[in-house]
mmCIF file of N, CA and C in Angstrom:
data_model
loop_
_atom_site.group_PDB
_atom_site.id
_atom_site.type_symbol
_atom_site.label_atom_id
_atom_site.label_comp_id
_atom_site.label_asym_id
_atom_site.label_seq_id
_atom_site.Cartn_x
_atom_site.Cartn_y
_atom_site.Cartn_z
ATOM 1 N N UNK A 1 -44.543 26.725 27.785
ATOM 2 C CA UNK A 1 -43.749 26.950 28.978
ATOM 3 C C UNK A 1 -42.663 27.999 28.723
ATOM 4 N N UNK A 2 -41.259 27.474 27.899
ATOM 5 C CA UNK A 2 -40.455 29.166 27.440
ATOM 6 C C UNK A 2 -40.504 28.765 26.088
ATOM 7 N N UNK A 3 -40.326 29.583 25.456
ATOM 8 C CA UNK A 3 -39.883 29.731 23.372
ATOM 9 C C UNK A 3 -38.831 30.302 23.592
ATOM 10 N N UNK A 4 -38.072 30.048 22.573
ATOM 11 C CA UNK A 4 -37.117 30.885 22.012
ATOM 12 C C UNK A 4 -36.907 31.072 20.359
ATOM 13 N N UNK A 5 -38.008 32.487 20.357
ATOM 14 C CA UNK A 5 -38.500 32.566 19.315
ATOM 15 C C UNK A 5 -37.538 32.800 18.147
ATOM 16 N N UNK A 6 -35.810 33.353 18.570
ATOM 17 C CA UNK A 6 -35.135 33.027 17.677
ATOM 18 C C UNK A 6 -35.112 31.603 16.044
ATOM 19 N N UNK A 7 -34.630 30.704 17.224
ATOM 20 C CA UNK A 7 -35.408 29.627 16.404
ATOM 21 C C UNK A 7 -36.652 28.917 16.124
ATOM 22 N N UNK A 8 -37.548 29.130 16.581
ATOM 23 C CA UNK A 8 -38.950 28.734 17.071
ATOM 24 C C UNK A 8 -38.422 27.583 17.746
ATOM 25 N N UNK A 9 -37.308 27.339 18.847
ATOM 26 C CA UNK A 9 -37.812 26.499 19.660
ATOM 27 C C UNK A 9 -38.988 26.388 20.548
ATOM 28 N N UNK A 10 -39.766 25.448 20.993
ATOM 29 C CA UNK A 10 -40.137 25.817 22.216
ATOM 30 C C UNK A 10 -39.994 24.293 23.285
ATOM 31 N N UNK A 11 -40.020 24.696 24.549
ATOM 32 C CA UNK A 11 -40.265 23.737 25.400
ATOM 33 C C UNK A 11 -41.494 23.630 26.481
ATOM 34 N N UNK A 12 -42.015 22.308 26.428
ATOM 35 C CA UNK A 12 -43.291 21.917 27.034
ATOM 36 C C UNK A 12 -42.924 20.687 27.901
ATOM 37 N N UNK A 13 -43.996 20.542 28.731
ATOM 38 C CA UNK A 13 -44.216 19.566 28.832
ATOM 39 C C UNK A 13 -44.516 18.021 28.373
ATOM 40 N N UNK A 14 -43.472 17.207 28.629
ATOM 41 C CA UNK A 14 -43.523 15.710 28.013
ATOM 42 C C UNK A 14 -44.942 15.008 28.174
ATOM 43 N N UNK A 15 -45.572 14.424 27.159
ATOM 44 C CA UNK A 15 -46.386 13.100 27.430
ATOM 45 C C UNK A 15 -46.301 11.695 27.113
ATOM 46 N N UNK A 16 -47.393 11.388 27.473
ATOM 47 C CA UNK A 16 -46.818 9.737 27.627
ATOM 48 C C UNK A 16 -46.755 9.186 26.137
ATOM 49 N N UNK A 17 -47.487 10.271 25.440
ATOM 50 C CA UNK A 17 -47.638 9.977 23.982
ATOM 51 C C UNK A 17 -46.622 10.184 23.102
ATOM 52 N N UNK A 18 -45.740 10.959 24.189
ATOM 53 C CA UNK A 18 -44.516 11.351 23.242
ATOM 54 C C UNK A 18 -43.075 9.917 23.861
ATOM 55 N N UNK A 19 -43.557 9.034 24.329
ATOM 56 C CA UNK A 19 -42.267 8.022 24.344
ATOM 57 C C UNK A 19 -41.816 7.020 23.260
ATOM 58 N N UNK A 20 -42.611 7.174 21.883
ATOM 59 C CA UNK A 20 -41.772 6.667 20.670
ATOM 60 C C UNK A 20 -41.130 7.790 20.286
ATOM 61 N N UNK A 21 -40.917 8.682 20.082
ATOM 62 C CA UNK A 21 -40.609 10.119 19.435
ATOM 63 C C UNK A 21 -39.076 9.999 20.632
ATOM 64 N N UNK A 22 -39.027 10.302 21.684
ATOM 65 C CA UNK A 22 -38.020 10.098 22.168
ATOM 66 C C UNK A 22 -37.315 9.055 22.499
ATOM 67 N N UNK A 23 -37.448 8.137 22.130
ATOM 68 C CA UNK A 23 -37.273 6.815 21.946
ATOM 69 C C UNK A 23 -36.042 6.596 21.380
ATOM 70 N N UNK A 24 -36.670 7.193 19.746
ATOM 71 C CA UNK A 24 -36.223 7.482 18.502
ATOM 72 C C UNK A 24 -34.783 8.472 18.704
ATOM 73 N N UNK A 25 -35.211 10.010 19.673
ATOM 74 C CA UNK A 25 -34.381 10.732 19.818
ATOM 75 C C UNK A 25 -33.248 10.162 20.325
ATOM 76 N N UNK A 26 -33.187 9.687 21.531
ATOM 77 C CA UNK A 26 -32.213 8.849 22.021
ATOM 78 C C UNK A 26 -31.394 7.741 21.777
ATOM 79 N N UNK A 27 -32.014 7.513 20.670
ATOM 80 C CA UNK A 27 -31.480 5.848 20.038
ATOM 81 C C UNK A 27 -29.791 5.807 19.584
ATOM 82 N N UNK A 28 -29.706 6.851 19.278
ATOM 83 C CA UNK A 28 -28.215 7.108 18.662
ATOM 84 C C UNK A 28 -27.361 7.269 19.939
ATOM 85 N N UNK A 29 -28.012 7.908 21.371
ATOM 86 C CA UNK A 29 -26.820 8.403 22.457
ATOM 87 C C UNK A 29 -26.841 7.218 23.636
ATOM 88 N N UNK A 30 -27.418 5.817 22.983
ATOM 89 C CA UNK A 30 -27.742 4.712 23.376
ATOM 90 C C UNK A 30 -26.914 3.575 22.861
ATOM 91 N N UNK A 31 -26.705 3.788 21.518
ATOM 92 C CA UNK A 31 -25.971 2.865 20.536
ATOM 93 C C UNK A 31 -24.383 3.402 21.069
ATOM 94 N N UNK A 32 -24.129 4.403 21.389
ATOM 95 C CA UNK A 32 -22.773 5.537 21.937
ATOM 96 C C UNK A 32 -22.179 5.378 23.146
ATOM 97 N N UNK A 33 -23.116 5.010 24.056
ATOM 98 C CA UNK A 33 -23.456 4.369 25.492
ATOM 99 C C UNK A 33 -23.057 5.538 25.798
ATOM 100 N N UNK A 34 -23.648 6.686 25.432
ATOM 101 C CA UNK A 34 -23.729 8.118 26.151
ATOM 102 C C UNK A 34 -24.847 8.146 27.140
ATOM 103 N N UNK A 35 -25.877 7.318 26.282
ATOM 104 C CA UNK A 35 -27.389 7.017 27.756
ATOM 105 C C UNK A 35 -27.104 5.805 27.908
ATOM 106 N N UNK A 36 -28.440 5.610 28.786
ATOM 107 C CA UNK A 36 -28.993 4.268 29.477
ATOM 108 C C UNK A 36 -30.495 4.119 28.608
ATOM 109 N N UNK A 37 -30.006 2.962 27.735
ATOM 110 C CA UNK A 37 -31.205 2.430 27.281
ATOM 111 C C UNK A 37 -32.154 2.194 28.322
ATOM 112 N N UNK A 38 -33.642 2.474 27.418
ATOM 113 C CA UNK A 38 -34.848 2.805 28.726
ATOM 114 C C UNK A 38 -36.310 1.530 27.738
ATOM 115 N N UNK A 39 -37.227 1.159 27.833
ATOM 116 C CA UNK A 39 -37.850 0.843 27.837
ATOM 117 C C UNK A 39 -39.356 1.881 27.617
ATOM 118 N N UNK A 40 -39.814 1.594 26.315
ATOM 119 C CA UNK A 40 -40.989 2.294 25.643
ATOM 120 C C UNK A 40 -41.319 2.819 27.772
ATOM 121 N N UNK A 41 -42.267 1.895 28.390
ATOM 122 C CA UNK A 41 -42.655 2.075 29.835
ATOM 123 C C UNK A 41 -42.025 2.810 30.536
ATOM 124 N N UNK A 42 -39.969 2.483 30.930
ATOM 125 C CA UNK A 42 -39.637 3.729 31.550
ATOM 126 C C UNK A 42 -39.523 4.642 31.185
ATOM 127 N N UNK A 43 -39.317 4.954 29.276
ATOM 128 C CA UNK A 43 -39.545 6.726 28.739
ATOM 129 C C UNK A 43 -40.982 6.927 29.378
ATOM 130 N N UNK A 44 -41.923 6.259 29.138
ATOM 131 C CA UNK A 44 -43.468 7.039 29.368
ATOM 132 C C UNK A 44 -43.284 7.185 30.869
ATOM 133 N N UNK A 45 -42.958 6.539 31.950
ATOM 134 C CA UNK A 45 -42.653 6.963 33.343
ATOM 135 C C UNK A 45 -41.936 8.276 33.327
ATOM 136 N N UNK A 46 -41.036 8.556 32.764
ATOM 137 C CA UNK A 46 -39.741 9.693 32.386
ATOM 138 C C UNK A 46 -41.194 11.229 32.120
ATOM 139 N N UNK A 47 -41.813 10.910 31.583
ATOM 140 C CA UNK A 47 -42.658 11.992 30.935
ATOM 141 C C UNK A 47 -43.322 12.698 31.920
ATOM 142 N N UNK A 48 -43.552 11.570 33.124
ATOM 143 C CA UNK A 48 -44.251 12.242 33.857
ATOM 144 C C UNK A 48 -43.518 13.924 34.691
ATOM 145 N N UNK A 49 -42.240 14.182 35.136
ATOM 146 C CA UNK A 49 -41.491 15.209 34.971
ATOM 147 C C UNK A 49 -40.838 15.241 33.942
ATOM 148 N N UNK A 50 -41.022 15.378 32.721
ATOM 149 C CA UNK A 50 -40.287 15.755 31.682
ATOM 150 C C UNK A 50 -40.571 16.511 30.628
ATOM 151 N N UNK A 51 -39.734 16.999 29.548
ATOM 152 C CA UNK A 51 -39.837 18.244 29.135
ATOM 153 C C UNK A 51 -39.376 17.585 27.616
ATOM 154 N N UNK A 52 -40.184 18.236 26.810
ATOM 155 C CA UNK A 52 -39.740 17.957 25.677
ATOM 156 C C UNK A 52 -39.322 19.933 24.376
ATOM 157 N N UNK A 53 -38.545 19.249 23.891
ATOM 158 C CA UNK A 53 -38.032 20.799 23.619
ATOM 159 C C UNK A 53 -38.591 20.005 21.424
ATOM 160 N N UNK A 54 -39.311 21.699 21.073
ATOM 161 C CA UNK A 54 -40.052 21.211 19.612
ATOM 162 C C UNK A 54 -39.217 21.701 18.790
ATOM 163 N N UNK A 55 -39.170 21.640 17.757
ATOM 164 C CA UNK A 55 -39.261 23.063 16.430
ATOM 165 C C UNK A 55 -39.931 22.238 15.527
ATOM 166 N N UNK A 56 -40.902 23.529 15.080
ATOM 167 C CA UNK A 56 -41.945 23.197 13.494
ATOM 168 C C UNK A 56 -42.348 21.841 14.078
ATOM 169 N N UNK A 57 -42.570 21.356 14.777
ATOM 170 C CA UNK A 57 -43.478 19.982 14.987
ATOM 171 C C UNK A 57 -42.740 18.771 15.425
ATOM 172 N N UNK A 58 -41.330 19.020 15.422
ATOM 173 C CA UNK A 58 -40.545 18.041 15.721
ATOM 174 C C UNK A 58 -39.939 17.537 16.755
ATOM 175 N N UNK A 59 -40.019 16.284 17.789
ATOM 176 C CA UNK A 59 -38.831 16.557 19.056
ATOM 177 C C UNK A 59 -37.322 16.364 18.281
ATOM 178 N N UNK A 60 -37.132 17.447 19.759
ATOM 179 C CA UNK A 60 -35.271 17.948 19.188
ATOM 180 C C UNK A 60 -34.697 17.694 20.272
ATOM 181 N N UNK A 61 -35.535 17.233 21.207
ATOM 182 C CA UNK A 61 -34.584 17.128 22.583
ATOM 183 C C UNK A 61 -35.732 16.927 24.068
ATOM 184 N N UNK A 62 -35.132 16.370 24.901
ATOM 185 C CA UNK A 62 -35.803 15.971 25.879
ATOM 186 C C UNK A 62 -34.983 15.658 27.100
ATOM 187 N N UNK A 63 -35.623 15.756 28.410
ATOM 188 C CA UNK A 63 -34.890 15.805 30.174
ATOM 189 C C UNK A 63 -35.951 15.348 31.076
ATOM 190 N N UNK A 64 -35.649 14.788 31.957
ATOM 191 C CA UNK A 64 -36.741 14.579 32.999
ATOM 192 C C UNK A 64 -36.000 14.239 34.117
ATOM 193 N N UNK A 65 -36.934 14.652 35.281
ATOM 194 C CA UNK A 65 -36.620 14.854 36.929
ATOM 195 C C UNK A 65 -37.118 13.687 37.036
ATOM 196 N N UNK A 66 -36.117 12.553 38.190
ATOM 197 C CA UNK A 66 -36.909 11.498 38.554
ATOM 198 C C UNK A 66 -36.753 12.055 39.876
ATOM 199 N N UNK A 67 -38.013 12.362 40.644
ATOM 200 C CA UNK A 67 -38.016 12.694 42.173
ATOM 201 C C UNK A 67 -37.748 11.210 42.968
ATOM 202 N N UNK A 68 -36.602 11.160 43.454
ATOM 203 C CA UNK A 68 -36.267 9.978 44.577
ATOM 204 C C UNK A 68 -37.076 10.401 46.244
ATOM 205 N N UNK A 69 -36.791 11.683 46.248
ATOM 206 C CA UNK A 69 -37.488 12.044 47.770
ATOM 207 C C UNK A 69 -37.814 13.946 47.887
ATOM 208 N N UNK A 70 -38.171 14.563 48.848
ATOM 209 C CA UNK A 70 -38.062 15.845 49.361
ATOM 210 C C UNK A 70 -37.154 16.418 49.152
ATOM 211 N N UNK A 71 -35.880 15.459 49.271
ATOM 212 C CA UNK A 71 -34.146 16.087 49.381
ATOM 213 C C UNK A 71 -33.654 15.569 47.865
ATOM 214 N N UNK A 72 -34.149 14.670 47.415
ATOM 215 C CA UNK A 72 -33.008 14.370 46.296
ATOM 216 C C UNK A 72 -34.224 13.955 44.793
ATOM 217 N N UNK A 73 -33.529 14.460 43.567
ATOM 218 C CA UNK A 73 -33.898 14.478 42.318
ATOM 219 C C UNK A 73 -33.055 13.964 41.849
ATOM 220 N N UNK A 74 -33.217 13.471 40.572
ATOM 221 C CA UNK A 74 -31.841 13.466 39.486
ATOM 222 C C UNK A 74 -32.389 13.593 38.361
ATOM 223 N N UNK A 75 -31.837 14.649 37.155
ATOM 224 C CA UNK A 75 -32.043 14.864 36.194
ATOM 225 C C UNK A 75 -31.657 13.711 35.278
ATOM 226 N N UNK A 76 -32.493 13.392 34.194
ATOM 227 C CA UNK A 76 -31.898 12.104 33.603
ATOM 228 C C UNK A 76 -32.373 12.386 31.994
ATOM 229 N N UNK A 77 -31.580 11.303 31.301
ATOM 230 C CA UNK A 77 -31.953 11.288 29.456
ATOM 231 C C UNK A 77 -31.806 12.907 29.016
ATOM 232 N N UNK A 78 -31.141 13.338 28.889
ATOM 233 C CA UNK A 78 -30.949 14.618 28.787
ATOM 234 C C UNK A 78 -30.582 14.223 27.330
ATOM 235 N N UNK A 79 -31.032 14.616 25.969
ATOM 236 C CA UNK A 79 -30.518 14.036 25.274
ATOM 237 C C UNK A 79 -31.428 15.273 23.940
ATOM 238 N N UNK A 80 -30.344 15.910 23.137
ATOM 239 C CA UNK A 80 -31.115 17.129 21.911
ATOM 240 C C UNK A 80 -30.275 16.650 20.696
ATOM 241 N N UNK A 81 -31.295 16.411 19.524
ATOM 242 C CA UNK A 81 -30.926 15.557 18.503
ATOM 243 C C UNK A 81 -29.114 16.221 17.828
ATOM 244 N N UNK A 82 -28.933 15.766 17.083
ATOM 245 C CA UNK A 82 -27.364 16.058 16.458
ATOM 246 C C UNK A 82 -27.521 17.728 15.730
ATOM 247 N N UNK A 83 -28.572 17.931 14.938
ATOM 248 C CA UNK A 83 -28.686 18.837 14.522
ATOM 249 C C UNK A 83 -29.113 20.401 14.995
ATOM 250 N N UNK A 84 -29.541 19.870 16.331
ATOM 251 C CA UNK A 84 -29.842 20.658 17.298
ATOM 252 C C UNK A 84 -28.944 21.706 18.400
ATOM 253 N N UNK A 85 -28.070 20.969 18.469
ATOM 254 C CA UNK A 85 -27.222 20.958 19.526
ATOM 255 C C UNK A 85 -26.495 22.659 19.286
ATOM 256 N N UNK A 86 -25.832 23.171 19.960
ATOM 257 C CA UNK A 86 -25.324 24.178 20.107
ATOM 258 C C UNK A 86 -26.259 25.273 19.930
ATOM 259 N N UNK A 87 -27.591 25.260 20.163
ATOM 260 C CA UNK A 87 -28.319 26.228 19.738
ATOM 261 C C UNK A 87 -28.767 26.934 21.174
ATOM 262 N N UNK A 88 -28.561 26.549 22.573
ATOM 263 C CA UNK A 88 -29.011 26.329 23.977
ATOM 264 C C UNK A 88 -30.445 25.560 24.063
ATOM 265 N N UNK A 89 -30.745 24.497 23.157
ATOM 266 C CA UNK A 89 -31.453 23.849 23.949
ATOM 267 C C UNK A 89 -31.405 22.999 24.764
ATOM 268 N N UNK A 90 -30.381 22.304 25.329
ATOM 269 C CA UNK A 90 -30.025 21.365 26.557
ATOM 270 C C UNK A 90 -30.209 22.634 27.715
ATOM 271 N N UNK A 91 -29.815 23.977 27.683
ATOM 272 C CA UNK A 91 -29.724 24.587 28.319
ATOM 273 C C UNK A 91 -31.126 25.173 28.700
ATOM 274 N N UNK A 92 -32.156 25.376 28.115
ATOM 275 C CA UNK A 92 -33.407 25.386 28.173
ATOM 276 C C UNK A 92 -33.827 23.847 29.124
ATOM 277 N N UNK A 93 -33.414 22.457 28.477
ATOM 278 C CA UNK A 93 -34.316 21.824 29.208
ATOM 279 C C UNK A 93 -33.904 21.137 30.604
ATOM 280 N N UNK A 94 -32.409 21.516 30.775
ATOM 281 C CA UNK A 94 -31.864 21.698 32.073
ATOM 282 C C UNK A 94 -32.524 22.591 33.029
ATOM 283 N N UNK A 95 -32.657 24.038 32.519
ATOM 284 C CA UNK A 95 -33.529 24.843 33.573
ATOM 285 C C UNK A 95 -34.671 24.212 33.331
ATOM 286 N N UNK A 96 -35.721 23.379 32.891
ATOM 287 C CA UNK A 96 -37.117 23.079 32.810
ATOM 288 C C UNK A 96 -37.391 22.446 34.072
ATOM 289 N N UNK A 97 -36.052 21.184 33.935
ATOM 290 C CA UNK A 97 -36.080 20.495 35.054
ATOM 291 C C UNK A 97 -35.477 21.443 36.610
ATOM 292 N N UNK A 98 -35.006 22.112 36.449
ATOM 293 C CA UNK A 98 -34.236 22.902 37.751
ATOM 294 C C UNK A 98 -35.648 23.423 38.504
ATOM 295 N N UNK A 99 -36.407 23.864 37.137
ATOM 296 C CA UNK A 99 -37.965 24.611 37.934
ATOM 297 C C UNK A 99 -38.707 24.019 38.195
ATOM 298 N N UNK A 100 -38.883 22.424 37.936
ATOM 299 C CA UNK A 100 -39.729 21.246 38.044
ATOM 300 C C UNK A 100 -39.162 21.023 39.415
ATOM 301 N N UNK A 101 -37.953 20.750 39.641
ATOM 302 C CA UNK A 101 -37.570 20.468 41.106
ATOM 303 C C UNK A 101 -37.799 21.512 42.021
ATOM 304 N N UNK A 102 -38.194 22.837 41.984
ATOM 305 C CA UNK A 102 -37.816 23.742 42.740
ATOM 306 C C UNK A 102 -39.304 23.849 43.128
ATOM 307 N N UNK A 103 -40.182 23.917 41.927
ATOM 308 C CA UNK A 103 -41.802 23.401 42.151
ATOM 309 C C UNK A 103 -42.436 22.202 43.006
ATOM 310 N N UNK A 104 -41.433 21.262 43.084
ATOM 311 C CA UNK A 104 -42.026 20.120 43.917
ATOM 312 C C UNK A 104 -40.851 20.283 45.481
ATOM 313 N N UNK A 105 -40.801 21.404 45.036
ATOM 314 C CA UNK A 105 -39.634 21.709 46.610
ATOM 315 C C UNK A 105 -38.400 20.617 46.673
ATOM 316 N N UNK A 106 -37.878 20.115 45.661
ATOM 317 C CA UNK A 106 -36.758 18.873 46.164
ATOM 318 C C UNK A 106 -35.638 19.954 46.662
ATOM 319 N N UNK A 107 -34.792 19.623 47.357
ATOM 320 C CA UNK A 107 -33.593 19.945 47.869
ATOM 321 C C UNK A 107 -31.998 20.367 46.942
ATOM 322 N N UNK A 108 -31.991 18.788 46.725
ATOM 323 C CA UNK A 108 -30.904 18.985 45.808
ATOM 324 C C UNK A 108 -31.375 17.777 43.992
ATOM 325 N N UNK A 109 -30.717 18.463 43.447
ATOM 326 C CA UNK A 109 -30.661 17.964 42.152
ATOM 327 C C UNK A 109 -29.721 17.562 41.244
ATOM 328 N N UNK A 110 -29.615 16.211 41.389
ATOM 329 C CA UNK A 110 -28.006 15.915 40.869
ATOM 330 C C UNK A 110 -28.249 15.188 39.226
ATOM 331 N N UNK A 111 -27.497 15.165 38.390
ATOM 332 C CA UNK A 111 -26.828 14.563 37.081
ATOM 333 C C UNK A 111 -26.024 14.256 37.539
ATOM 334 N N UNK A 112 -26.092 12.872 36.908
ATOM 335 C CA UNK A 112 -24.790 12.203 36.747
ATOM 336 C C UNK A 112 -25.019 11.746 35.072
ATOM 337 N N UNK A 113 -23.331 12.487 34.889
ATOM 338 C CA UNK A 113 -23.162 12.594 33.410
ATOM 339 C C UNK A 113 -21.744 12.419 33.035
ATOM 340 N N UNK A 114 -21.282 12.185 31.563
ATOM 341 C CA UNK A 114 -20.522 12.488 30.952
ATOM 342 C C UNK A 114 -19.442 14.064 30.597
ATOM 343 N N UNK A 115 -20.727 14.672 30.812
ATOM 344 C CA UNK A 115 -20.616 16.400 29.881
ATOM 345 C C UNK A 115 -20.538 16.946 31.517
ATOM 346 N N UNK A 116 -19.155 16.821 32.205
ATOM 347 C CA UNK A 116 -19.360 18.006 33.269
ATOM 348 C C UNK A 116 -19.469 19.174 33.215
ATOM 349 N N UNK A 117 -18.608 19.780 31.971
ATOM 350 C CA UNK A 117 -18.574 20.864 31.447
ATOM 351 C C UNK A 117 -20.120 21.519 31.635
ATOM 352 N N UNK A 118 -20.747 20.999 30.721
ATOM 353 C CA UNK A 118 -21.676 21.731 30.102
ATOM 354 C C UNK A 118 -22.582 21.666 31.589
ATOM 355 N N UNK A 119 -22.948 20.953 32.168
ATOM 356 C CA UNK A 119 -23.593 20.834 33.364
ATOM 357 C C UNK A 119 -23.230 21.696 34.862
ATOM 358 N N UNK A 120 -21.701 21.826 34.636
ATOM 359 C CA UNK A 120 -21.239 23.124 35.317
ATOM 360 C C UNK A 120 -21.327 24.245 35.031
ATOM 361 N N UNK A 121 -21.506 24.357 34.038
ATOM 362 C CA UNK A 121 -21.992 25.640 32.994
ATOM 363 C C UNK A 121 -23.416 26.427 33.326
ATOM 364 N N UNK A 122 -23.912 24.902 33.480
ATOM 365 C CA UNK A 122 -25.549 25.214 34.167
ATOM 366 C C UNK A 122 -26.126 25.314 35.415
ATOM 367 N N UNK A 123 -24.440 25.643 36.379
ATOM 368 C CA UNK A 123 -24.645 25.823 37.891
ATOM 369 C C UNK A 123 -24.834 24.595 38.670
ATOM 370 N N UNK A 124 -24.422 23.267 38.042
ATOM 371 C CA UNK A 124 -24.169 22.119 38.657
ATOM 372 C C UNK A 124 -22.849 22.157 39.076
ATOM 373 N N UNK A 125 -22.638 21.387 40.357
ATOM 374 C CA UNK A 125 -21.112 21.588 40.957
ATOM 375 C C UNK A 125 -21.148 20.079 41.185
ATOM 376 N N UNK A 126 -19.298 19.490 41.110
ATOM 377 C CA UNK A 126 -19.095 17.745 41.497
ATOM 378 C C UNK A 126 -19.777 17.954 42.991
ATOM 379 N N UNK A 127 -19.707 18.519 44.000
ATOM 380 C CA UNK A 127 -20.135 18.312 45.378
ATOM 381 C C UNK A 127 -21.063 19.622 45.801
ATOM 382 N N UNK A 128 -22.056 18.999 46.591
ATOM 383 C CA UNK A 128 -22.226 20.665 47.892
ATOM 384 C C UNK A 128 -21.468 20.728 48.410
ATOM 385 N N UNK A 129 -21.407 22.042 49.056
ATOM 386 C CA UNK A 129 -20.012 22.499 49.874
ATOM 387 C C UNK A 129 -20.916 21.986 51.374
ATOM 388 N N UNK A 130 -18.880 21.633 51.650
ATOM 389 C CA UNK A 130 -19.509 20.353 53.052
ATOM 390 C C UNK A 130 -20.609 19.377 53.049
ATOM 391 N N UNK A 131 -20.631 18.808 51.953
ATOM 392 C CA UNK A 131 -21.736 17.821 51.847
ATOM 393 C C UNK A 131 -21.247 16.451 51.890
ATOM 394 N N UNK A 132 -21.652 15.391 51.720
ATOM 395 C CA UNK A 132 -21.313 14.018 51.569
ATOM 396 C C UNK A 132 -20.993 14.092 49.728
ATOM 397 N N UNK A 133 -20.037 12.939 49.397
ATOM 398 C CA UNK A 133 -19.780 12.565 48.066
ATOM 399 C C UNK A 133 -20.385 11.270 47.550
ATOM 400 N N UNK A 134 -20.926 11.333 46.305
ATOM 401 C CA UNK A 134 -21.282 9.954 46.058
ATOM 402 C C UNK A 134 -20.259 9.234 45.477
ATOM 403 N N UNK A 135 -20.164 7.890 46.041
ATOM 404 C CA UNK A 135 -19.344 7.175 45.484
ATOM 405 C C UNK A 135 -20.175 5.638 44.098
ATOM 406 N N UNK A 136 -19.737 5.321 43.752
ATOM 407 C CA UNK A 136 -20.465 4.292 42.762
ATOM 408 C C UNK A 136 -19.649 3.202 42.153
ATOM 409 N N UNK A 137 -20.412 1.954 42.340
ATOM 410 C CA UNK A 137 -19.834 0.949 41.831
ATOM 411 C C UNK A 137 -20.768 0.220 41.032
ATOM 412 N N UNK A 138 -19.975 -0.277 39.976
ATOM 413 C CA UNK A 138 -20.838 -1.115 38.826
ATOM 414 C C UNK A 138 -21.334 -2.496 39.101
ATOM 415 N N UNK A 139 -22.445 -2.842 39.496
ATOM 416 C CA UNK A 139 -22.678 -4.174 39.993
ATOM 417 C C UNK A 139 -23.429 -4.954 38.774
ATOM 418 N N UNK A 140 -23.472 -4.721 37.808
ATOM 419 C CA UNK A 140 -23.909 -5.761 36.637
ATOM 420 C C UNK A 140 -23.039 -5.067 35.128
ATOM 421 N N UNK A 141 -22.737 -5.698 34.181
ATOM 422 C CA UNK A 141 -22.334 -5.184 32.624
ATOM 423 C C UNK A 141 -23.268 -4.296 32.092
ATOM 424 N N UNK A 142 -22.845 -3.032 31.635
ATOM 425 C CA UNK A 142 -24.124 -2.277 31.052
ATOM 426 C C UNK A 142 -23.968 -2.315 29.542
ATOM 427 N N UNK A 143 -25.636 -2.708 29.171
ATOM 428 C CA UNK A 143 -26.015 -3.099 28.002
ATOM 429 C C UNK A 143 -26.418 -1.512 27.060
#
């Protein structure tokens, strides 16, 4: 899908075969409660829009679009191992998903995250202009 032959990253498409491998990736931004622990089943659901980013044979990072409707996506598990990081691959698999949504025509595409920064960085804004705001409340303890 793109390389960036600098590092031999590249990014592809996720499979269902790849939900121990990211599993694994995520386990640390889970223990951090940076993610939402997921279930072997909902990573392999996750795969179905999702993107896994390689080098030399390895996952280094992974994102996936959960399509809610026509109008609304949300990018989710966005998550590139420790050693990885600062190299632009979140930034690679942010646009993977931007073109995954734009391919299935969704509307808008929201994260909800920690890292506004970096997600504003990537042409995510807190609101559309003149749009509605989401508001959110915690209705169970997160594990």
């Amino acid at each position: 899908m793109m390389d960036d032959a600098m590092d031999g990253i590249t990014i592809r498409p996720a499979h269902v075969g790849d939900a121990e491998a990211i599993e694994a990736l995520v386990e640390p931004y889970v223990q951090q409660r940076v993610l939402l622990r997921r279930t072997l089943d909902e990573l392999r659901d996750l795969t179905r829009n999702g993107f896994i980013a390689e080098r030399e044979g390895r996952v280094i990072g992974f994102s996936a679009v959960d399509i809610y409707s026509k109008k609304l996506a949300e990018l989710q598990c966005l998550a590139v191992s420790q050693d990885s990081q600062r190299l632009g691959v979140g930034r690679l698999l942010v646009q993977a998903c931007i073109d995954c949504a734009r391919k299935h025509q969704v509307l808008e595409l929201m994260a909800i995250t920690a890292a506004e920064e970096f997600f504003r960085g990537c042409g995510f804004d807190y609101a559309l202009p003149d749009q509605k705001k989401a508001l959110f409340i915690n209705t169970r303890p997160r594990h």
